[in-house]
Coordinates of C-alpha atoms in Angstrom, one line a residue:
M625 CA 21.9 40.2 -107.6
D626 CA 24.1 38.0 -109.8
A627 CA 26.3 40.4 -111.8
A628 CA 27.6 37.6 -114.1
F629 CA 26.1 37.2 -117.6
T630 CA 24.5 33.9 -118.5
T631 CA 25.7 31.9 -121.4
E632 CA 22.7 33.0 -123.5
Q633 CA 23.4 36.7 -122.7
S634 CA 27.0 36.3 -123.6
E635 CA 26.1 34.6 -126.8
I636 CA 23.7 37.5 -127.7
R637 CA 26.6 40.0 -127.3
R638 CA 29.0 37.8 -129.3
T639 CA 26.6 37.2 -132.1
L640 CA 25.5 40.9 -132.5
G641 CA 29.1 42.1 -132.2
G642 CA 30.1 39.8 -135.0
L643 CA 27.2 40.8 -137.3
L644 CA 27.7 44.5 -136.7
S645 CA 31.5 44.4 -137.2
K646 CA 31.5 42.5 -140.6
G647 CA 31.5 45.1 -143.4
V648 CA 29.1 47.5 -141.6
P649 CA 30.4 51.1 -141.9
T650 CA 30.0 53.4 -138.9
G651 CA 27.4 56.1 -139.4
P652 CA 24.5 56.5 -141.8
P653 CA 24.3 54.5 -145.0
G654 CA 25.4 56.4 -148.1
R655 CA 28.0 58.4 -146.2
G656 CA 31.0 56.8 -147.8
G657 CA 29.4 55.7 -151.0
G658 CA 29.0 58.9 -153.0
H659 CA 25.4 59.7 -152.0
S660 CA 24.6 62.3 -149.4
T661 CA 22.8 61.5 -146.2
A662 CA 19.6 63.1 -147.6
D663 CA 19.6 60.4 -150.3
A664 CA 20.0 57.5 -147.8
G665 CA 16.4 56.4 -148.1
P666 CA 14.9 55.3 -144.8
G667 CA 18.1 56.3 -142.9
Y668 CA 19.3 52.7 -142.2
D669 CA 20.3 49.6 -144.2
P670 CA 17.2 47.5 -144.9
A671 CA 19.4 44.5 -145.7
L672 CA 21.2 44.7 -142.4
W673 CA 17.9 45.1 -140.6
A674 CA 16.6 42.0 -142.3
R675 CA 19.7 40.0 -141.3
L676 CA 19.4 41.1 -137.7
A677 CA 15.7 40.2 -137.6
G678 CA 16.1 36.9 -139.3
G679 CA 19.2 35.6 -137.5
P680 CA 19.2 36.7 -133.8
G681 CA 15.6 38.0 -134.0
L682 CA 16.7 41.4 -132.7
P683 CA 13.4 43.3 -133.1
G684 CA 11.5 40.6 -131.1
L685 CA 14.1 39.9 -128.5
A686 CA 12.0 41.2 -125.6
L687 CA 8.6 40.3 -127.1
D688 CA 6.5 37.4 -125.8
E689 CA 6.9 34.1 -127.5
R690 CA 3.2 34.1 -128.3
Y691 CA 3.8 36.9 -130.8
G692 CA 6.9 35.4 -132.3
G693 CA 9.4 37.0 -130.0
A694 CA 12.3 35.4 -128.1
G695 CA 10.8 36.0 -124.6
C696 CA 13.9 37.7 -123.2
G697 CA 13.9 40.6 -120.8
T698 CA 15.4 44.1 -120.5
T699 CA 18.9 42.8 -119.8
E700 CA 19.2 41.0 -123.1
L701 CA 17.8 43.9 -125.0
A702 CA 20.2 46.3 -123.2
L703 CA 23.2 44.1 -124.2
A704 CA 22.0 44.4 -127.8
F705 CA 21.8 48.2 -127.5
E706 CA 25.3 48.3 -126.1
E707 CA 26.6 46.5 -129.2
I708 CA 24.6 48.8 -131.5
G709 CA 26.0 51.8 -129.7
R710 CA 29.5 50.5 -130.0
A711 CA 29.1 50.1 -133.8
L712 CA 27.0 53.3 -134.0
V713 CA 24.9 51.8 -136.8
P714 CA 21.5 53.5 -137.5
L715 CA 18.7 51.1 -136.9
P716 CA 14.9 51.6 -136.1
L717 CA 15.3 49.4 -133.1
F718 CA 14.9 52.0 -130.4
A719 CA 11.7 53.5 -132.0
T720 CA 10.2 50.1 -132.7
S721 CA 11.2 47.8 -129.9
A722 CA 11.9 50.2 -127.1
L723 CA 9.0 52.6 -127.5
A724 CA 6.3 51.3 -129.7
A725 CA 6.2 47.6 -128.9
P726 CA 5.9 48.0 -125.1
L727 CA 3.1 50.4 -125.5
I728 CA 1.2 48.1 -127.9
T729 CA 1.8 45.3 -125.4
A730 CA 0.6 47.3 -122.4
L731 CA -2.4 49.1 -123.9
G732 CA -3.5 47.3 -127.1
T733 CA -6.3 44.8 -127.4
E734 CA -5.6 41.2 -128.1
P735 CA -6.5 41.6 -131.8
Q736 CA -4.2 44.6 -132.1
R737 CA -1.3 42.8 -130.4
S738 CA -1.8 39.7 -132.6
A739 CA -1.8 41.7 -135.7
L740 CA 1.1 44.0 -135.0
L741 CA 3.6 42.4 -132.7
P742 CA 4.4 39.3 -134.9
R743 CA 5.2 41.7 -137.7
I744 CA 7.4 43.8 -135.4
A745 CA 9.2 40.6 -134.2
D746 CA 10.0 39.4 -137.7
G747 CA 11.2 42.9 -138.8
S748 CA 8.6 43.4 -141.5
L749 CA 7.0 46.3 -139.6
T750 CA 8.8 49.3 -138.0
A751 CA 7.0 51.7 -135.7
A752 CA 7.5 55.2 -134.2
L753 CA 6.1 57.1 -131.3
C754 CA 4.7 60.6 -132.2
V755 CA 4.6 63.1 -129.4
P756 CA 3.4 66.6 -130.0
G757 CA 6.0 69.3 -130.3
A758 CA 9.4 68.5 -128.8
A759 CA 8.1 66.9 -125.6
L760 CA 9.4 63.4 -125.9
A761 CA 11.5 63.5 -122.7
T762 CA 8.5 64.9 -120.8
A763 CA 6.1 62.4 -122.2
L764 CA 8.4 59.6 -121.2
A765 CA 8.8 61.2 -117.7
L766 CA 12.5 61.4 -118.1
T767 CA 13.0 65.1 -117.1
R768 CA 9.8 65.8 -115.2
G769 CA 6.6 64.0 -114.4
D770 CA 3.3 65.1 -116.0
P771 CA 0.6 62.6 -115.0
D772 CA -2.1 64.8 -116.6
G773 CA -0.5 64.7 -120.1
A774 CA -0.5 68.4 -120.6
W775 CA 2.4 68.0 -123.0
A776 CA -0.1 66.5 -125.5
G777 CA -1.7 69.9 -126.0
G778 CA -4.7 71.7 -124.4
G779 CA -8.3 71.3 -125.4
R780 CA -8.4 74.6 -127.3
A781 CA -5.2 74.7 -129.4
G782 CA -1.8 73.1 -129.7
G783 CA -0.4 69.6 -129.8
V784 CA -2.4 66.9 -131.6
Q785 CA -6.2 66.9 -131.2
A786 CA -8.3 63.8 -131.7
R787 CA -12.1 63.6 -132.3
P788 CA -14.5 60.8 -133.1
D789 CA -15.5 60.5 -136.7
G790 CA -19.0 59.2 -135.9
R791 CA -18.3 55.8 -137.5
G792 CA -16.3 54.2 -134.7
G793 CA -13.0 55.7 -135.8
W794 CA -11.0 58.8 -135.0
R795 CA -9.6 61.8 -136.8
L796 CA -6.3 63.5 -135.8
Y797 CA -5.2 67.0 -136.4
G798 CA -1.8 68.5 -135.4
E799 CA 1.9 67.8 -135.8
A800 CA 4.9 66.3 -134.0
E801 CA 8.2 67.9 -134.6
Q802 CA 10.7 65.3 -133.4
V803 CA 9.7 61.8 -134.3
L804 CA 12.5 59.2 -134.2
D805 CA 12.4 57.2 -137.5
G806 CA 9.1 58.8 -138.2
H807 CA 9.7 59.3 -141.9
S808 CA 10.1 55.5 -142.6
A809 CA 8.0 53.8 -140.0
G810 CA 5.1 51.6 -141.2
L811 CA 3.1 52.4 -138.1
L812 CA 2.8 55.5 -136.0
L813 CA 1.7 55.6 -132.4
V814 CA 0.3 59.1 -132.0
A815 CA -0.3 60.7 -128.6
A816 CA -3.2 63.0 -128.9
H817 CA -5.5 65.1 -126.7
T818 CA -9.2 64.4 -126.7
G819 CA -12.3 65.3 -124.7
G820 CA -12.2 69.1 -125.0
F821 CA -10.9 71.5 -122.4
T822 CA -12.8 70.5 -119.3
R823 CA -12.7 66.7 -119.7
G824 CA -9.5 66.4 -121.7
R825 CA -7.3 63.4 -121.6
T826 CA -4.4 61.9 -123.5
L827 CA -4.8 58.7 -125.6
L828 CA -2.7 56.8 -128.1
F829 CA -3.8 56.2 -131.6
L830 CA -2.6 53.9 -134.4
V831 CA -1.9 55.4 -137.9
R832 CA -1.0 52.9 -140.5
C833 CA 1.4 54.2 -143.0
R834 CA 3.3 53.1 -146.1
D835 CA 6.5 51.4 -145.1
G836 CA 9.4 53.6 -146.1
R837 CA 11.7 50.7 -146.8
G838 CA 10.0 49.5 -149.9
G839 CA 9.7 53.0 -151.4
D840 CA 9.7 56.5 -150.0
G841 CA 9.8 58.4 -153.2
R842 CA 13.3 57.2 -154.0
G843 CA 14.6 54.4 -156.0
G844 CA 17.2 51.9 -154.9
D845 CA 19.9 54.1 -156.3
G846 CA 18.9 57.0 -154.1
R847 CA 17.2 59.0 -156.9
R848 CA 13.7 60.4 -156.3
R849 CA 11.0 58.9 -158.4
D850 CA 8.7 61.2 -160.4
T851 CA 5.6 61.8 -158.3
G852 CA 4.1 64.6 -160.3
G853 CA 4.8 66.9 -157.4
R854 CA 1.5 66.1 -155.6
D855 CA 0.6 63.9 -152.7
A856 CA -2.5 61.9 -151.9
D857 CA -4.7 64.7 -150.8
G858 CA -3.7 67.3 -153.2
G859 CA -0.9 68.9 -151.2
A860 CA 2.6 69.5 -152.4
A861 CA 4.8 66.4 -152.1
D862 CA 7.4 67.0 -149.4
G863 CA 9.9 64.2 -148.6
P864 CA 9.2 60.5 -148.1
Q865 CA 5.5 60.6 -148.5
A866 CA 5.7 61.4 -152.2
G867 CA 6.2 57.8 -153.3
G868 CA 2.8 56.4 -152.3
R869 CA 0.4 55.0 -154.9
E870 CA -1.8 58.1 -154.8
A871 CA 1.3 60.3 -155.4
R872 CA 2.1 58.2 -158.5
G873 CA -1.4 58.8 -159.9
G874 CA -3.3 55.9 -158.5
D875 CA -7.0 56.2 -158.3
T876 CA -8.2 56.3 -154.7
G877 CA -11.8 57.2 -155.6
G878 CA -12.0 59.5 -152.6
R879 CA -12.0 56.6 -150.2
E880 CA -10.2 56.5 -146.9
A881 CA -7.4 54.0 -146.4
R882 CA -8.9 50.9 -144.9
R883 CA -7.7 50.0 -141.4
E884 CA -6.8 46.4 -142.4
D885 CA -4.8 47.2 -145.5
T886 CA -3.5 50.5 -146.9
G887 CA -2.4 48.8 -150.1
G888 CA 1.0 50.5 -150.0
R889 CA -0.6 54.0 -149.7
E890 CA 0.1 56.7 -147.2
A891 CA -2.8 57.5 -144.8
R892 CA -4.9 60.5 -146.0
G893 CA -3.9 63.8 -144.5
L894 CA -0.5 62.5 -143.3
R895 CA 2.7 64.2 -144.3
R896 CA 6.1 63.1 -143.1
T897 CA 9.3 65.1 -143.7
R898 CA 12.8 63.9 -142.7
W899 CA 14.8 66.6 -140.9
T900 CA 18.5 67.3 -141.5
A901 CA 19.4 66.4 -137.9
L902 CA 22.6 66.9 -135.9
D903 CA 23.0 63.2 -135.6
D904 CA 22.4 61.4 -138.9
T905 CA 22.7 58.0 -137.1
R906 CA 19.4 58.8 -135.3
P907 CA 17.0 60.0 -138.0
Q908 CA 14.2 62.4 -137.1
A909 CA 11.1 63.6 -138.9
R910 CA 8.2 66.0 -138.7
V911 CA 4.8 64.3 -138.8
Q912 CA 1.8 66.4 -139.8
L913 CA -1.7 65.2 -139.5
R914 CA -4.6 66.9 -141.2
D915 CA -7.8 65.1 -140.4
T916 CA -6.0 61.8 -140.6
P917 CA -8.0 58.6 -139.9
A918 CA -6.7 56.7 -136.9
E919 CA -7.6 53.8 -134.6
L920 CA -7.6 54.0 -130.8
L921 CA -4.9 51.8 -129.2
G922 CA -6.8 49.6 -126.9
D923 CA -10.5 49.6 -126.1
D924 CA -10.5 51.7 -122.9
P925 CA -11.0 55.5 -123.5
G926 CA -10.1 56.0 -119.9
A927 CA -6.7 54.2 -120.0
D928 CA -3.9 55.9 -118.0
V929 CA -1.7 56.6 -121.0
P930 CA 0.7 58.9 -119.2
A931 CA 1.4 56.1 -116.7
A932 CA 2.1 53.7 -119.5
L933 CA 4.4 56.2 -121.2
A934 CA 6.3 56.7 -117.9
A935 CA 6.8 53.0 -117.5
T936 CA 8.0 52.7 -121.1
G937 CA 10.3 55.7 -120.5
R938 CA 12.0 54.0 -117.6
T939 CA 12.9 50.9 -119.7
A940 CA 13.8 53.1 -122.6
A941 CA 16.2 55.1 -120.4
A942 CA 17.9 51.9 -119.4
L943 CA 18.4 50.9 -123.0
L944 CA 19.6 54.3 -124.0
A945 CA 22.1 54.2 -121.1
A946 CA 23.5 50.9 -122.4
E947 CA 23.7 52.3 -125.9
A948 CA 25.6 55.4 -124.7
A949 CA 27.9 53.3 -122.6
G950 CA 28.7 51.2 -125.7
A951 CA 29.4 54.3 -127.8
A952 CA 31.6 55.7 -125.1
S953 CA 33.6 52.5 -124.9
A954 CA 34.1 52.4 -128.7
A955 CA 35.2 56.0 -128.8
L956 CA 37.8 55.3 -126.1
D957 CA 39.0 52.1 -127.9
R958 CA 39.5 54.1 -131.1
T959 CA 41.3 56.8 -129.3
V960 CA 43.7 54.3 -127.6
E961 CA 44.5 52.7 -130.9
H962 CA 45.2 56.1 -132.4
V963 CA 47.6 57.3 -129.7
K964 CA 49.4 54.0 -129.8
G965 CA 50.2 54.4 -133.5
R966 CA 50.5 58.1 -133.9
E967 CA 54.1 59.2 -133.3
Q968 CA 55.5 62.6 -132.4
F969 CA 59.1 63.5 -131.4
G970 CA 60.1 59.9 -132.3
R971 CA 57.7 58.1 -129.9
P972 CA 54.0 57.3 -129.8
I973 CA 52.0 60.1 -128.3
G974 CA 50.3 57.6 -126.0
S975 CA 53.6 57.2 -124.1
F976 CA 53.5 60.8 -122.8
Q977 CA 52.3 61.0 -119.2
A978 CA 49.8 63.7 -119.9
V979 CA 48.1 61.6 -122.5
K980 CA 48.1 58.5 -120.2
H981 CA 46.5 60.5 -117.4
R982 CA 43.7 61.7 -119.7
L983 CA 43.1 58.2 -121.0
A984 CA 43.0 56.7 -117.5
D985 CA 40.4 59.3 -116.5
L986 CA 38.3 58.3 -119.5
Y987 CA 38.6 54.6 -118.7
V988 CA 37.3 55.2 -115.2
C989 CA 34.4 57.3 -116.7
V990 CA 33.5 54.5 -119.1
Q991 CA 33.6 51.8 -116.5
A992 CA 31.4 53.8 -114.2
A993 CA 28.9 54.3 -117.0
R994 CA 28.9 50.7 -117.9
S995 CA 28.2 49.7 -114.3
A996 CA 25.3 52.1 -114.1
A997 CA 23.9 50.8 -117.4
Y998 CA 24.1 47.2 -116.3
Y999 CA 22.4 48.0 -113.0
A1000 CA 19.6 49.8 -114.8
A1001 CA 19.1 46.9 -117.1
W1002 CA 18.6 44.7 -114.1
D1003 CA 16.3 47.3 -112.4
P1004 CA 14.8 49.7 -115.0
R1005 CA 13.5 52.0 -112.2
E1006 CA 17.0 53.4 -112.1
G1007 CA 17.1 54.0 -115.8
V1008 CA 16.8 57.8 -115.6
L1009 CA 19.8 58.1 -113.3
A1010 CA 21.8 55.6 -115.3
L1011 CA 21.0 57.6 -118.5
A1012 CA 22.3 60.8 -116.9
Q1013 CA 25.6 59.0 -116.0
C1014 CA 26.1 57.4 -119.4
L1015 CA 25.2 60.5 -121.4
E1016 CA 27.7 62.5 -119.4
A1017 CA 30.3 59.8 -119.9
L1018 CA 29.7 59.8 -123.7
R1019 CA 29.9 63.5 -123.9
T1020 CA 33.2 63.6 -122.0
V1021 CA 34.8 60.7 -123.9
A1022 CA 33.7 61.9 -127.3
G1023 CA 35.1 65.4 -126.6
E1024 CA 38.4 64.1 -125.4
A1025 CA 38.6 61.7 -128.3
I1026 CA 38.4 64.5 -130.8
Q1027 CA 41.1 66.4 -128.9
L1028 CA 43.4 63.4 -128.7
H1029 CA 43.0 62.6 -132.3
G1030 CA 44.4 66.0 -133.2
G1031 CA 43.5 67.6 -136.5
I1032 CA 42.0 64.4 -138.1
G1033 CA 39.4 64.3 -135.3
F1034 CA 37.7 67.4 -136.6
T1035 CA 37.3 66.1 -140.2
W1036 CA 34.2 64.6 -141.8
E1037 CA 36.3 61.7 -143.1
H1038 CA 37.0 60.5 -139.6
D1039 CA 34.4 58.8 -137.3
A1040 CA 35.2 60.7 -134.2
H1041 CA 32.7 63.4 -134.9
L1042 CA 29.9 60.8 -135.1
Y1043 CA 30.3 59.9 -131.4
F1044 CA 30.3 63.6 -130.4
K1045 CA 27.2 64.3 -132.4
R1046 CA 25.4 61.3 -130.9
A1047 CA 26.3 62.6 -127.4
A1048 CA 25.0 66.1 -128.2
S1049 CA 21.9 64.9 -129.9
D1050 CA 20.9 62.5 -127.2
E1051 CA 21.2 65.2 -124.6
L1052 CA 19.0 67.5 -126.6
L1053 CA 16.4 64.7 -127.1
F1054 CA 16.4 63.0 -123.7
G1055 CA 18.2 65.4 -121.3
P1056 CA 19.9 67.5 -120.4
V1057 CA 21.9 65.6 -117.8
H1058 CA 21.2 67.9 -114.9
R1059 CA 17.4 67.7 -115.5
L1060 CA 17.6 63.9 -115.6
R1061 CA 19.3 63.9 -112.3
A1062 CA 17.0 66.5 -110.7
H1063 CA 13.9 64.5 -111.7
A1064 CA 15.4 61.3 -110.4
A1065 CA 16.2 63.0 -107.1
E1066 CA 12.7 64.4 -106.9
A1067 CA 11.2 61.0 -107.7
V1068 CA 12.8 59.4 -104.6
G1069 CA 12.4 62.4 -102.4
L1070 CA 16.1 63.0 -102.0
F1071 CA 15.8 66.7 -101.3
T1072 CA 12.4 66.4 -99.4
P1073 CA 12.4 66.7 -95.6
A1074 CA 11.6 63.4 -94.0
D1075 CA 8.6 64.8 -92.0
C1076 CA 6.9 65.6 -95.3
L1077 CA 7.1 62.0 -96.4
D1078 CA 5.2 60.8 -93.2
P1079 CA 2.1 58.9 -94.4
A1080 CA 0.2 60.2 -91.4
G1081 CA -2.6 62.5 -92.6
P1082 CA -3.4 66.0 -91.1
A1083 CA -5.9 64.4 -88.7
E1084 CA -3.2 62.3 -87.0
R1085 CA -0.9 65.2 -86.4
P1086 CA -0.8 66.8 -82.9
G1087 CA -3.2 69.7 -82.5
P1088 CA -2.4 73.1 -81.0
A1089 CA -3.4 71.9 -77.5
E1090 CA -1.0 68.9 -77.7
R1091 CA 2.1 70.8 -78.8
P1092 CA 4.6 71.5 -76.1
G1093 CA 4.7 75.1 -75.1
S1094 CA 1.2 75.9 -76.5
A1095 CA -1.6 77.5 -74.5
G1096 CA -3.5 74.3 -74.0
S1097 CA -0.5 72.2 -72.9
E1098 CA -0.8 70.5 -69.5
D1099 CA 3.0 70.4 -69.0
P1100 CA 3.8 73.1 -66.4
D1101 CA 7.5 73.0 -67.2
D1102 CA 7.0 74.1 -70.8
S1103 CA 8.1 77.7 -71.2
A1104 CA 8.0 78.5 -74.9
D1105 CA 9.1 81.9 -76.1
P1106 CA 5.8 83.7 -77.0
R1107 CA 7.5 85.4 -80.0
A1108 CA 8.6 82.0 -81.5
P1109 CA 6.2 80.5 -84.0
A1110 CA 4.5 77.2 -83.3
D1111 CA 6.1 74.1 -84.6
A1112 CA 4.3 73.7 -87.9
G1113 CA 6.6 71.2 -89.5
P1114 CA 9.5 71.8 -91.8
A1115 CA 10.2 75.2 -93.3
V1116 CA 10.1 74.0 -96.9
P1117 CA 7.8 70.9 -97.3
A1118 CA 7.7 68.6 -100.3
R1119 CA 6.7 69.4 -103.8
G1120 CA 7.9 72.9 -103.6
S1121 CA 5.0 74.0 -101.4
R1122 CA 5.6 76.7 -98.8
T1123 CA 3.2 75.0 -96.4
G1124 CA 2.7 71.3 -95.9
P1125 CA -0.7 69.6 -95.7
G1126 CA -2.6 70.5 -92.5
T1127 CA -0.2 73.2 -91.4
A1128 CA -0.4 77.0 -91.0
P1129 CA 1.8 79.3 -93.1
G1130 CA 5.0 79.9 -91.3
P1131 CA 7.3 83.0 -91.6
A1132 CA 9.5 83.2 -94.7
P1133 CA 13.1 82.2 -94.1
G1134 CA 15.3 85.3 -93.4
S1135 CA 12.3 87.5 -92.5
R1136 CA 12.0 89.6 -89.4
E1137 CA 9.3 87.3 -88.0
A1138 CA 11.6 84.2 -88.4
A1139 CA 14.4 86.1 -86.6
G1140 CA 12.0 86.9 -83.7
V1141 CA 12.3 90.7 -84.2

């Protein structure tokens, strides 16, 4: 492993760092300009997004060159996420380039990839992954594995349900509670359950929406346009979906939105509402689907969608880890600058030994998190463990930053609270830290006895006659205690089972039988 960055990677960091530091305020747009966060439109600055897409080609950094991307890898994208975390600027990059684009690449047909990925690469299309309920961490296999996709909802009720419409398309019904950038995305990737209760499976579907950047029921000055109070299918207008052409009185003639071109209209039966979230720099939305037309992602109804989501989750965890490491580093830098300039008792407070010790501990924490993030960028299989390390570092550094800033650190006018909210929000969305570590340990069998990982099947294990001390043993020197149970393997086999494969149930630990009484 070569730990040094290449010239191209260093240039990516320098270019993005320069773009994000020139006149870009920390936090959500509108925070310092007289408008509330609720009036901030799509939740990010479209002009900044256009500059990042047109200059360094940020949305397509990791996409194949055939689709207009730069052909880079996870390491380059992780470096970009580190700079974005440092600036704490809200962008739809994670939802679009870290979640949606890899799934389209892995599962989509060639026509789907050719139609969608070039638009993602040039920044003209943003996308979001819709997972039923609040199961994003489970769907991405960050906190626990679920190869059956039970998080998508059962075949009777719950989650998002999909059914064929009889004309080669699909209809979706259900809702997703926590969709990152779901209120403004032009494309939704919806994980839905189909096939009924007995033959149920999880598939991904494409729902083409009206892009929230060009109009989401608000004008450029943050004021809501008059929609007449109704949406496309007769329901009450609620949030971003109120600005579509149907909402403004356009005649749809009862026709469904065509798959190729929605004409600026919201899909029928789709309602998107932006939440007031803890972290305004990572917007969230509720997506409701009421018999909404959709298109199957790919052409294989038997595709292993949970496996594709798990693979995407590993890379996404590495990118989130780099973003958290960048945010922790920026919070520490701001704190150091503050304690160097803030004077008390005639001297800077940073000169006091107690403050120096706390800053030194934070520095070690940030450097450890950065090392874990860089390693995960090189090997995304370690992304979950690196994410736990970096989220914990961000939470620690952000909390200490507020304390060391004193009274100003608690105010809305200062940026210290933004880093703390990012740390708390990311743990709620993708954690918590202890579950990330527990799942990573389970995945590698850290707490599993070695005997249970033996690939030998039950037929290859010694039978009762071959065990020393058993009745059929030919060794006359064996003198086993008749009260002791036969050696049936480890007391607690893998996967939480009380008995391993091919073994008889043993006595419970601590029981009278185990003690030989």
